Short mmCIF file of C-alpha atoms and ligand atoms in Angstrom, two decimals:
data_model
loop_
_atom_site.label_atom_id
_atom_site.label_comp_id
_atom_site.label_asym_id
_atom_site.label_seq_id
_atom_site.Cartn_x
_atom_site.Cartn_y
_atom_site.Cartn_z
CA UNK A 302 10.50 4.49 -62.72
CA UNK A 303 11.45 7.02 -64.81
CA UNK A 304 13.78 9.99 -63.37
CA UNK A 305 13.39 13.74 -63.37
CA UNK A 306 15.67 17.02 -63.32
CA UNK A 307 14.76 20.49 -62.48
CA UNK A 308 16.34 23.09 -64.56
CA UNK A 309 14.95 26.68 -62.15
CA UNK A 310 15.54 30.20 -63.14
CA UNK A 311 14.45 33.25 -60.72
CA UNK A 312 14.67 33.75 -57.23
CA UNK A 313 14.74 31.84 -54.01
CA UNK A 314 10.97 31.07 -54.08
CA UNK A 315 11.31 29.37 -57.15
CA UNK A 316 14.48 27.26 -55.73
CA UNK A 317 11.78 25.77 -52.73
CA UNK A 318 8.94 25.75 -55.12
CA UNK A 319 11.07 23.00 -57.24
CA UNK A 320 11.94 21.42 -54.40
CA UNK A 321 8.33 21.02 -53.31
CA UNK A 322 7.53 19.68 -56.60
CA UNK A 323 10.46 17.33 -56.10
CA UNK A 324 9.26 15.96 -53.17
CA UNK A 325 6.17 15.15 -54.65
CA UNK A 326 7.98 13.19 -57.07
CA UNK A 327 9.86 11.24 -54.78
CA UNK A 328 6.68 10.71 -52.77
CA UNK A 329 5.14 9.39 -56.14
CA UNK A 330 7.81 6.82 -56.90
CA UNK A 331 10.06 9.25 -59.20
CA UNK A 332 13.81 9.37 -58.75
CA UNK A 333 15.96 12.52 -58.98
CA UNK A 334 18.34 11.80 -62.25
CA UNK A 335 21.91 12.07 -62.01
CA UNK A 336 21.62 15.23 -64.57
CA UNK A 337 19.68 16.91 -66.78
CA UNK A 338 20.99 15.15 -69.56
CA UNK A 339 19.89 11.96 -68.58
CA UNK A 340 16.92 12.57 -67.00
CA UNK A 341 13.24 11.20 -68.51
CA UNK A 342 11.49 14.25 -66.97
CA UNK A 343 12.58 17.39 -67.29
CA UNK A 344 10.98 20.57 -65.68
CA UNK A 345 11.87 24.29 -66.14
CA UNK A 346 10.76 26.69 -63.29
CA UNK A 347 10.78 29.76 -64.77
CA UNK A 348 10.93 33.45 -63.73
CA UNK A 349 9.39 36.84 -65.46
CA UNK A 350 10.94 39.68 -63.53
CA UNK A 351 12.95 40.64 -66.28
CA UNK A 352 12.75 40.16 -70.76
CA UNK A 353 16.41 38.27 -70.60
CA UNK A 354 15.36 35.79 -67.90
CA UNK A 355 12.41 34.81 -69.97
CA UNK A 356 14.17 34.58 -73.19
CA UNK A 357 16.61 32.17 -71.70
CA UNK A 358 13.52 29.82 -70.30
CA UNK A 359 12.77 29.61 -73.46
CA UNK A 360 15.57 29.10 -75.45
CA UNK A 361 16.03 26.26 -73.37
CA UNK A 362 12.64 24.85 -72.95
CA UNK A 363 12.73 24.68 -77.13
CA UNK A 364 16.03 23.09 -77.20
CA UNK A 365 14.79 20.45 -74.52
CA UNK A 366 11.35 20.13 -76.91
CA UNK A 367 13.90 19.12 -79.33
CA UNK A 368 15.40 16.38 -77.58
CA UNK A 369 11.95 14.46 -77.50
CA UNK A 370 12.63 13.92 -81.32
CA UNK A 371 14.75 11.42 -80.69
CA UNK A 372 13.40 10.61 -76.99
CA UNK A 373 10.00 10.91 -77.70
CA UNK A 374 8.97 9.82 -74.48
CA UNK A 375 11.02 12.11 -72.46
CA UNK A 376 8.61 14.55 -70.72
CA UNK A 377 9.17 18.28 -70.38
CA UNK A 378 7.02 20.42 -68.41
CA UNK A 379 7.28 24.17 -67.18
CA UNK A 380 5.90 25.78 -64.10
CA UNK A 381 6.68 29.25 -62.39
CA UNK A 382 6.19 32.75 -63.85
CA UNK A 383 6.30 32.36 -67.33
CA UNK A 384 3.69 29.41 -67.22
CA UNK A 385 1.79 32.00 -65.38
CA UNK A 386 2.17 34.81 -67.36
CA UNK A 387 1.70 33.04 -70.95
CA UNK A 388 -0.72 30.59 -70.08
CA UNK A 389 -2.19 28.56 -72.62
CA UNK A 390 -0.39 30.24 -75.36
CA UNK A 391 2.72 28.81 -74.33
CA UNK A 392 1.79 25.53 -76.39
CA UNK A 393 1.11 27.92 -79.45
CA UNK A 394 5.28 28.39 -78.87
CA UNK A 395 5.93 25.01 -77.75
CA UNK A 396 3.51 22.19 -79.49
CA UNK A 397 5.68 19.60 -77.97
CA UNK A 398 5.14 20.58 -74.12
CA UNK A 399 3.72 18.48 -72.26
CA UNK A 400 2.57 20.34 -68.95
CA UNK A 401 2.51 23.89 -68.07
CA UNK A 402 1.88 24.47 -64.17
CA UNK A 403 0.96 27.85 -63.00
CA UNK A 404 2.39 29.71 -59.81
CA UNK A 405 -0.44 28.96 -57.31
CA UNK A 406 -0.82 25.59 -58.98
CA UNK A 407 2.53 23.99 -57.48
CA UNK A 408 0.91 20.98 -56.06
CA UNK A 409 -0.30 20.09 -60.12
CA UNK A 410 3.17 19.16 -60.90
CA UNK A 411 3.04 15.63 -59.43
CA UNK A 412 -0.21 15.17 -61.32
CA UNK A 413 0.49 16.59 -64.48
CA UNK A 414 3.61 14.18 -64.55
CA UNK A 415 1.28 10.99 -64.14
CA UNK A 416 -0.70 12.69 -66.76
CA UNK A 417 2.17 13.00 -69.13
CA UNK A 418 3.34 9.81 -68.52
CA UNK A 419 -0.85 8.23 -69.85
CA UNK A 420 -0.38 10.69 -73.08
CA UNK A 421 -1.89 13.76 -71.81
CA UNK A 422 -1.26 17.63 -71.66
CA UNK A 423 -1.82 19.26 -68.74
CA UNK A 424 -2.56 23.18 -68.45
CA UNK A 425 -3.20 24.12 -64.53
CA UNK A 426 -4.56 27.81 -63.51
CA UNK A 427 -5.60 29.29 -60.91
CA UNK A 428 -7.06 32.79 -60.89
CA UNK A 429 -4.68 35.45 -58.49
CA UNK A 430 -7.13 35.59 -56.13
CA UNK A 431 -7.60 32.13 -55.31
CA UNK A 432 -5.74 30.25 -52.32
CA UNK A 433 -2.65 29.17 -53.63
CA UNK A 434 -0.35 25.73 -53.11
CA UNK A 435 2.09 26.77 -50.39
CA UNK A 436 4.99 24.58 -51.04
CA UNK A 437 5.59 22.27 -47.93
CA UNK A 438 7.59 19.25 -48.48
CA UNK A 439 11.54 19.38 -48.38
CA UNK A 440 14.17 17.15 -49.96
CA UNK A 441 16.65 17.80 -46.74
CA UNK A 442 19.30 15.20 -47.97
CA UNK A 443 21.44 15.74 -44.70
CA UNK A 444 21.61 19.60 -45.41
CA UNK A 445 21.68 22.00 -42.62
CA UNK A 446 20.13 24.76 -44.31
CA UNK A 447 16.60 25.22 -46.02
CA UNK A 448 13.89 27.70 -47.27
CA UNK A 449 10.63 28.08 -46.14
CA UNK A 450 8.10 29.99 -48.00
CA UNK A 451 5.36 31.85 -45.49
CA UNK A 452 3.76 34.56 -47.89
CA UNK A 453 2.92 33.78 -51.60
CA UNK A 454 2.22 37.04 -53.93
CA UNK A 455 3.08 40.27 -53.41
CA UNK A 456 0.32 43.26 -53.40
CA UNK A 457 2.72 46.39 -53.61
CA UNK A 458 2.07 47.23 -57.07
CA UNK A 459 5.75 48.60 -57.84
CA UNK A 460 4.89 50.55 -61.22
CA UNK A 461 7.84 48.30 -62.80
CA UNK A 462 6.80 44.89 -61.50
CA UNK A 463 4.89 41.57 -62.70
CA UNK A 464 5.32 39.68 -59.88
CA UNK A 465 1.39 40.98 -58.61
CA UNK A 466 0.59 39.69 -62.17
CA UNK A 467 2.37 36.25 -61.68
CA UNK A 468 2.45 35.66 -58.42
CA UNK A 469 -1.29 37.08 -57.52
CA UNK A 470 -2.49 38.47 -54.12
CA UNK A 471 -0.56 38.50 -51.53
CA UNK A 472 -1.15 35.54 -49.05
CA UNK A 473 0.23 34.58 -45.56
CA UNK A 474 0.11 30.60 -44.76
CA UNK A 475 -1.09 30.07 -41.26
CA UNK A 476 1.38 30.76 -38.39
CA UNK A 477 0.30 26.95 -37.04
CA UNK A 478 1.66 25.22 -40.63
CA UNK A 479 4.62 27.35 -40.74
CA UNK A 480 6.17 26.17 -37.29
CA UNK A 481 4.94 22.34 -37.74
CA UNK A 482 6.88 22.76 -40.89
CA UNK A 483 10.26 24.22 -39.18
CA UNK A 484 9.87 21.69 -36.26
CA UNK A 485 10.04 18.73 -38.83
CA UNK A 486 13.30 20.65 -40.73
CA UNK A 487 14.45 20.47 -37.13
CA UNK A 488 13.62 16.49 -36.54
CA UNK A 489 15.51 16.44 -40.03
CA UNK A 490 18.68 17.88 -38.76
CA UNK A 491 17.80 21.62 -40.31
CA UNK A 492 19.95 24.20 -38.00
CA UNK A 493 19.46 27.46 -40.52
CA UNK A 494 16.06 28.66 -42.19
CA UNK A 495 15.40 31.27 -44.30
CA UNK A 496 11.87 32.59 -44.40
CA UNK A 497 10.53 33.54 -47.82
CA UNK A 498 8.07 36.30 -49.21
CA UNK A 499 7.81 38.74 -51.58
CA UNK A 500 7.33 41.69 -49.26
CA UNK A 501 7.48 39.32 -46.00
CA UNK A 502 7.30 42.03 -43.62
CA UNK A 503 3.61 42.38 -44.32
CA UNK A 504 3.10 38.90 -42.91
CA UNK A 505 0.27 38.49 -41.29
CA UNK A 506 -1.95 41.79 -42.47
CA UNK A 507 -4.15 40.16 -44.45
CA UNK A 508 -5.06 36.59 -43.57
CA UNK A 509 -5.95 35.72 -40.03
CA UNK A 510 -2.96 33.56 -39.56
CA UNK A 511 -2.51 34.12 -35.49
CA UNK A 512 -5.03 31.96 -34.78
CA UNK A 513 -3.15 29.64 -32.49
CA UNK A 514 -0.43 31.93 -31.15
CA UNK A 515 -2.31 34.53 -30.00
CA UNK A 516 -6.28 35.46 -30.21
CA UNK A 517 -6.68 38.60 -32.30
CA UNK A 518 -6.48 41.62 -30.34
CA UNK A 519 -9.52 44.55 -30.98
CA UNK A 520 -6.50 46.41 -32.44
CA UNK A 521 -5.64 43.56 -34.91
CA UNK A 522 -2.56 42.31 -35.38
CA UNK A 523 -0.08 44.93 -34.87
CA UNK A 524 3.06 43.38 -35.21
CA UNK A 525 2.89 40.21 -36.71
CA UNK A 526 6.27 39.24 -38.66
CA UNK A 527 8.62 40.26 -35.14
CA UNK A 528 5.96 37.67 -33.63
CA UNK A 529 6.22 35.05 -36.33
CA UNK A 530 10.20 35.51 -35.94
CA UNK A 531 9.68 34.63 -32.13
CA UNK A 532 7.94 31.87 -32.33
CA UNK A 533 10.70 30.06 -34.85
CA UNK A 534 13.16 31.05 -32.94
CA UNK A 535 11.77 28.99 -29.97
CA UNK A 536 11.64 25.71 -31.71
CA UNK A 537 15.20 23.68 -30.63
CA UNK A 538 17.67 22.63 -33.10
CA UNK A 539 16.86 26.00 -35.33
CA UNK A 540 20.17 27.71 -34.50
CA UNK A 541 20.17 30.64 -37.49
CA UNK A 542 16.96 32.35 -38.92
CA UNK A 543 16.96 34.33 -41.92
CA UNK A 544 14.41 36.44 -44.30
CA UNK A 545 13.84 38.24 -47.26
CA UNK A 546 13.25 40.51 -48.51
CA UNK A 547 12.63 43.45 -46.32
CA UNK A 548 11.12 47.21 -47.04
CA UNK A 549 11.16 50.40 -44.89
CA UNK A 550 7.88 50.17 -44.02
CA UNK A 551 8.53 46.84 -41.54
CA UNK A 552 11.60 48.32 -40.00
CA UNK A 553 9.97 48.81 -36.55
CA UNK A 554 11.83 49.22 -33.24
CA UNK A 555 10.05 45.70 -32.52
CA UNK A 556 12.03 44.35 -35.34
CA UNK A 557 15.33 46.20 -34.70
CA UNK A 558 14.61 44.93 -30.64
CA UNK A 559 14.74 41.09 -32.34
CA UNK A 560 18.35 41.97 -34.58
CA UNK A 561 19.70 42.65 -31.09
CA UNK A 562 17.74 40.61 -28.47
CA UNK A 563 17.10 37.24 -30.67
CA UNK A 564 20.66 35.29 -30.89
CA UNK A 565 19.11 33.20 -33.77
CA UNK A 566 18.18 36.41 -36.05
CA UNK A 567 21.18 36.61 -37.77
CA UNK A 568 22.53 39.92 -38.66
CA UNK A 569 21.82 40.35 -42.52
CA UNK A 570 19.08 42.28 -44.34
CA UNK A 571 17.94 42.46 -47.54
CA UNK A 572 16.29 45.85 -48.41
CA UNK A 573 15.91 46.42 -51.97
CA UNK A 574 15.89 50.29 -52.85
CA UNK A 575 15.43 50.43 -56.34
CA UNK A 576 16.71 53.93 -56.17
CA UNK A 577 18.31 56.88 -54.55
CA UNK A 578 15.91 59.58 -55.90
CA UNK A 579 13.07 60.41 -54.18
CA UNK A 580 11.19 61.40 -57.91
CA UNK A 581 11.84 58.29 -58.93
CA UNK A 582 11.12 56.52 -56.22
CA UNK A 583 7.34 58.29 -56.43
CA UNK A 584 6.97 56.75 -59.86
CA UNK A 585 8.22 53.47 -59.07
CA UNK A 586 5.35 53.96 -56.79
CA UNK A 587 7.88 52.08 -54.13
CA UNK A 588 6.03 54.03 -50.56
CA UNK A 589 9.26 55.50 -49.36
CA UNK A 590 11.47 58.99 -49.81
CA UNK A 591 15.39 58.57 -50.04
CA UNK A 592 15.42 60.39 -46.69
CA UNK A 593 13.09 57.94 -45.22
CA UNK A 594 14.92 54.93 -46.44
CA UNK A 595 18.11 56.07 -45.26
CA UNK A 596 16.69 56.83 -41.96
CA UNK A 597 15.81 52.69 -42.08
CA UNK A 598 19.12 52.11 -42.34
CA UNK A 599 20.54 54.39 -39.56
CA UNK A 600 18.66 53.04 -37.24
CA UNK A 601 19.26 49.35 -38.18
CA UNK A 602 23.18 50.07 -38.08
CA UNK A 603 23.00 52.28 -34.97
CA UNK A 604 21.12 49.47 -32.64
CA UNK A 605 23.07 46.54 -34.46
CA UNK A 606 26.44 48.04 -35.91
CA UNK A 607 27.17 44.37 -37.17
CA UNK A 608 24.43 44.06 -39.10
CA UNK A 609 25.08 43.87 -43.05
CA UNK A 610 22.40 45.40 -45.34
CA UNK A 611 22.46 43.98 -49.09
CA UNK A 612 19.99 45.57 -52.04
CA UNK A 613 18.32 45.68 -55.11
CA UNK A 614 18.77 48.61 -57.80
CA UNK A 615 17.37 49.53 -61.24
CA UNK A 616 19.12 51.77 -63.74
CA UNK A 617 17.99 53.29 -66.40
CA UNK A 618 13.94 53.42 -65.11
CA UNK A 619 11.67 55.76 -67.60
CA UNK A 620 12.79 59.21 -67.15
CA UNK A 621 15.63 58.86 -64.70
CA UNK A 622 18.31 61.75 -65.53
CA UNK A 623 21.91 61.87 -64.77
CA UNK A 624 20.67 63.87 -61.67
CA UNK A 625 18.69 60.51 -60.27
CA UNK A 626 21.49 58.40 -61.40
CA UNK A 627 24.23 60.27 -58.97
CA UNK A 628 21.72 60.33 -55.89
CA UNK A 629 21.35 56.36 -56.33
CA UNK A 630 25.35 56.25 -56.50
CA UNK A 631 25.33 58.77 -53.45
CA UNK A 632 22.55 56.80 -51.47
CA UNK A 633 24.27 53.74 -52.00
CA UNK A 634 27.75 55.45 -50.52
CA UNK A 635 25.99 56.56 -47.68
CA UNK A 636 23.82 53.31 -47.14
CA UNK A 637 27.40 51.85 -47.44
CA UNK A 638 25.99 48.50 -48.96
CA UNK A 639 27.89 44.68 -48.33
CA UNK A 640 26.32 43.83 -51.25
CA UNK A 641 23.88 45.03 -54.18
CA UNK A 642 22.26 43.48 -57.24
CA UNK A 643 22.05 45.99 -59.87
CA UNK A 644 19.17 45.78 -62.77
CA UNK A 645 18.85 47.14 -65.99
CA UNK A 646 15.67 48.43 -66.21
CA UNK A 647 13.10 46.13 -68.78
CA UNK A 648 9.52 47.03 -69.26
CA UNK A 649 7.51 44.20 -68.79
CA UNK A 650 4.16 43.52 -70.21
CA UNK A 651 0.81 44.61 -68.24
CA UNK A 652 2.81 46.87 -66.00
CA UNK A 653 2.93 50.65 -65.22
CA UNK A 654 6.28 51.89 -66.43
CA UNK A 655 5.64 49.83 -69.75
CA UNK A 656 3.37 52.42 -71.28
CA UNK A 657 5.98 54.78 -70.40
CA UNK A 658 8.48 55.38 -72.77
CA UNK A 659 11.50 53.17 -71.95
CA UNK A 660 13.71 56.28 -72.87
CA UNK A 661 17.10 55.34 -71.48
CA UNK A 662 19.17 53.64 -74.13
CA UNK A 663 21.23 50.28 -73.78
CA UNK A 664 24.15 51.14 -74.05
CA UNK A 665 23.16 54.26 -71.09
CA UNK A 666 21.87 51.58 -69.03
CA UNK A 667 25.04 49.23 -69.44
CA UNK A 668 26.78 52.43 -68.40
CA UNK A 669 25.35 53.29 -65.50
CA UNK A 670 25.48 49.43 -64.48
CA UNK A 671 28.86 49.52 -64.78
CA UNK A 672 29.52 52.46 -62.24
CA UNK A 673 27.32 51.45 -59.95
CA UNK A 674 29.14 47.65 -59.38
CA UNK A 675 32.66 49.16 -59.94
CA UNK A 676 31.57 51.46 -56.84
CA UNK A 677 30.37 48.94 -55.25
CA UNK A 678 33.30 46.43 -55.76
CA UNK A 679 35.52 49.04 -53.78
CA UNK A 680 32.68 49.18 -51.33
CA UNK A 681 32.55 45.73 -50.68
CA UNK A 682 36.43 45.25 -50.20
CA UNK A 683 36.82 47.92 -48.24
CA UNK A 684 34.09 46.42 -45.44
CA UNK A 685 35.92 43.15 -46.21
CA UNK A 686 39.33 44.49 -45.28
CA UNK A 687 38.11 45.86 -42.14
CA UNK A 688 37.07 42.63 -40.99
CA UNK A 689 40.47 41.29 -40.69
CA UNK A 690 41.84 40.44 -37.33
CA UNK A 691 38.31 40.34 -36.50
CA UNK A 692 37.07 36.56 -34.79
CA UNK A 693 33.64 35.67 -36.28
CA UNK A 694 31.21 33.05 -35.67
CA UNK A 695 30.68 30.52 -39.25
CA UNK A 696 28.45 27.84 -39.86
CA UNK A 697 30.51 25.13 -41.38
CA UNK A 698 28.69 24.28 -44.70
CA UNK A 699 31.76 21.75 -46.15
CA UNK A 700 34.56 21.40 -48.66
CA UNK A 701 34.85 24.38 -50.79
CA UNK A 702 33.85 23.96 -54.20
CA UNK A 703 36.90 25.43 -55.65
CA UNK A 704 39.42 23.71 -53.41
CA UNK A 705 38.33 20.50 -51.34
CA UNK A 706 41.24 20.97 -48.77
CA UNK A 707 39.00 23.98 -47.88
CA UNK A 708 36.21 24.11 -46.30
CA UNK A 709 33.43 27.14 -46.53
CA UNK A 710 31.01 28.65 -44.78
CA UNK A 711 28.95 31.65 -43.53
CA UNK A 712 29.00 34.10 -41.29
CA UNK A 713 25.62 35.66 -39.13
CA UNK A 714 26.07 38.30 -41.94
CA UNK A 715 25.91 35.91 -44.76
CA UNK A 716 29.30 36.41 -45.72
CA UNK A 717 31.27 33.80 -46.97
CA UNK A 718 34.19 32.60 -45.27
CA UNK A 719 36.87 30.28 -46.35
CA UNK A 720 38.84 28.18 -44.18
CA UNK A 721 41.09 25.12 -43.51
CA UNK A 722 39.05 22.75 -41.33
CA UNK A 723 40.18 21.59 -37.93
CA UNK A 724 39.90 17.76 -38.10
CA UNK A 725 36.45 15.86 -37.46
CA UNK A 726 34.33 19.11 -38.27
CA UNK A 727 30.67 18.18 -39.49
CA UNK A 728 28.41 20.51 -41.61
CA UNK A 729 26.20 22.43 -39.76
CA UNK A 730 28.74 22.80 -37.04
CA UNK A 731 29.39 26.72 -35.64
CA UNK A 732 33.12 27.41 -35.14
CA UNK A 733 34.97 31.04 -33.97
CA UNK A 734 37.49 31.65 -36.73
CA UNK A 735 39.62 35.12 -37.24
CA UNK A 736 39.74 36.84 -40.28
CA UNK A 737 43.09 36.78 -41.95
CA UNK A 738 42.63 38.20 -45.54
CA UNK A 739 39.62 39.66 -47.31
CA UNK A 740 38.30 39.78 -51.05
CA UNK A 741 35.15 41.67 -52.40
CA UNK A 742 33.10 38.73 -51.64
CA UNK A 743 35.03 36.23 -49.65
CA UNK A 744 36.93 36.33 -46.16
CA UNK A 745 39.73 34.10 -45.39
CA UNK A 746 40.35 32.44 -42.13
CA UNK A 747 42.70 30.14 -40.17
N1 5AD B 1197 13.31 45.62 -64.76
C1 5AD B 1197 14.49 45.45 -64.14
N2 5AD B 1197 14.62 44.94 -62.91
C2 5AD B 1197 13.49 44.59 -62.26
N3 5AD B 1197 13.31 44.08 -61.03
C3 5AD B 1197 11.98 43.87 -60.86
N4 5AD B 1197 11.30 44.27 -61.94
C4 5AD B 1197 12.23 44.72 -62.84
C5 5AD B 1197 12.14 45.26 -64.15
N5 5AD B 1197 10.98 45.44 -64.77
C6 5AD B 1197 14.39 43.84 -60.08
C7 5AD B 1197 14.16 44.59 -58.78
C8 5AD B 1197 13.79 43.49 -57.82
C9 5AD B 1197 14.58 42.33 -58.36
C10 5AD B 1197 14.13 40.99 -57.92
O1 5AD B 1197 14.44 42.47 -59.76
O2 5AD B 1197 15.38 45.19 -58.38
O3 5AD B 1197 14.12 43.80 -56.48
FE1 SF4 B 1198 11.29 35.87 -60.93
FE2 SF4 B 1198 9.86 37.43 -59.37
FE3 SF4 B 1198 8.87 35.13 -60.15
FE4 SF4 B 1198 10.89 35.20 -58.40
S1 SF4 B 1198 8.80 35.95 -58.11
S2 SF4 B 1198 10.73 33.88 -60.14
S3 SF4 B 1198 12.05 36.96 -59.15
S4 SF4 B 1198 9.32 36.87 -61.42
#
């Protein structure tokens, strides 16, 4: 049978979404190659948030074409955003493609690979307001540690985003497939998951997906992502929960009760700002003030002081002055981040913002980028460095990559800790360890 490789750009939904697809393939007789290189199928899971993430999909979806000159029966296919976004026109780029699976399409991929394999081309579509595949199956391969994806498509309309273009409406998978899911990642030896959605703290809003935990109340559903939280933390052998990402808006005090009643939420958050100024804020059409943001964060640090809060920023948005610039830099002092991702802003096609002028320049951009990780370098070492002498509770993952006398691991607040292993430790395992140096974005233990 011939063997296959995924090659996936973009964020952590895309990671499971190749995963599902490589279960399929397993399920269909397919074996995962030993690399890319050698493999007879090769897929590329592609993302569109930003120009540069595109252009490398395909750069290296036309340098993979070009291997089938002298392979010729070496299949490539390409699934995720871009196949989305570009649709049929993607074989006006690429003659030589042989599938192109769109992002509610994910259970084609199997299919269009049998297809491939008789001859034929396969373009799969489905319109954003259809039901789309929810990736299910897992690969678990004795890890300890997996995603699962509960809302698909994102309806917030950010004046600077694609995703509602690529990704389509937003869509909550039923409550009773979501736990039958994490109780067979449990069967499977799964301790950690990490729930996935675009804006997953509007789970459960829009599709009736309480149906067996709890009859809808007249009200509605009032709080349905703290309940969804609940009922995976009840399931045995699920010893860590994790999700992202997060927004204002679903930092409740029922959600802030879970950080500090639930012992399985662990204590990490990703809340993308964006930005510090209010102005631009409004025209990133993002639903919150600076003020109230902040005010999220107070109140997530005051109930759980352990917590760590990571983030998302864009510089260089249409219009944002020096002004807007320093009250990101300031907001981002004050929210006193473990960790940001910092964007340069790129207008992307069929949005908002991309009929706006894209007035900042490069190399203003690049500048601004710059400051904003230097700061946040300092930041990040400075939170380290008051960890030490600290004792914190990791989950063993195994030997470090850089140094296999060392093992690594992670902390509640996704840190990452390395450590010499006592003997007969297993991955998966939870060990106390004290802190006895720290880096930007590592902590050292004995
Ligand atoms: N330009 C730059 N960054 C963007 N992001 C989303 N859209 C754009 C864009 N057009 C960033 C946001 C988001 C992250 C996944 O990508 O910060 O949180
Ligand atoms: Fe990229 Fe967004 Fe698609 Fe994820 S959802 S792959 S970040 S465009």
């Amino acid at each position: 049978m011939p063997t296959f490789a995924f090659h996936t750009y973009g964020c952590q939904m895309n990671v499971r979404e190749s995963e599902a697809a490589a279960r399929a393939l397993l399920d269909a007789g397919h074996t995962e190659a030993a690399d890319e290189a050698s493999a007879d199928i090769v897929i590329v899971n592609t993302c569109s948030v930003r120009g540069k993430a595109e252009d490398k999909a395909i750069g290296k979806l036309g340098l993979l074409c070009a291997s089938k000159r002298e392979r010729p029966a070496r299949i490539i296919g390409l699934m995720g955003c871009m196949a989305q976004r570009m649709g049929k026109d993607i074989f006006k780029k690429l003659p030589l493609l042989d599938f192109s699976i769109g992002t509610r399409c994910a259970d084609s991929v199997a299919p269009a690979v049998e297809a491939a394999l008789q001859g034929r081309t396969t373009l799969a579509m489905k319109p954003l307001d259809a039901q789309p595949d929810a990736p299910s199956g897992h690969v678990c391969n004795g890890n300890f540690a997996a995603f699962v994806t509960i809302l698909l498509g994102c309806n917030r309309r950010c004046t600077y985003c694609i995703v509602p273009d690529v990704r389509g409406d937003e869509w909550s998978r039923p409550a009773r497939e979501i736990l039958k899911e994490v109780r067979q990642l449990a069967e499977n030896g799964i301790k950690e998951v990490t729930l996935l959605g675009q804006s997953i703290m509007n789970y459960g809003l829009r599709t009736q997906a309480f149906d067996e935990l709890d009859p809808p109340s007249p009200g509605g559903y009032t709080l349905p992502f703290p309940r969804l939280l609940e009922a995976v933390a009840a399931i045995d052998g699920i010893e860590r929960i994790r999700f992202t990402s997060g927004h204002p808006s679903g930092v409740t005090e029922e959600l802030i009760r879970l950080y500090r009643e639930e012992p399985k939420l662990c204590h990490h958050l990703h809340l993308p700002v964006q930005s510090g100024s209010t102005e631009v804020l409004s025209r990133m059409r993002r639903g919150y003030t600076r003020e109230r943001y902040l005010e999220a964060v107070r109140k997530l640090r005051q109930a759980v002081p352990d917590i760590a809060i990571t983030t998302d920023v864009i510089v260089g948005f249409p219009g944002e002055t020096e002004a807007d610039f320093e009250a990101t830099r300031s907001l981002m002092a004050e929210a006193s981040f473990d960790n940001a991702f910092i964007f340069k802003y790129s207008p992307r096609p069929g949005t908002v913002s991309a009929t706006w002028e894209d007035d900042i320049c490069d190399a203003e951009k690049a500048r601004r980028n710059q400051l904003l990780l230097s700061d946040q370098d300092i930041r990040g070492a400075q939170l380290n460095q008051r960890l030490i002498g600290t004792t914190v509770e990791v989950l063993a993952e195994g030997p470090s990559l850089r140094n296999k006398a060392n093992w690594s691991g992670r902390t509640s607040s996704n840190k990452i800790v390395i450590f010499s292993p006592p003997k007969a430790l297993q991955p998966g395992e939870r060990i106390q360890l004290t802190i006895t140096k720290a880096a930007p974005q590592t902590l050292y233990a004995e």
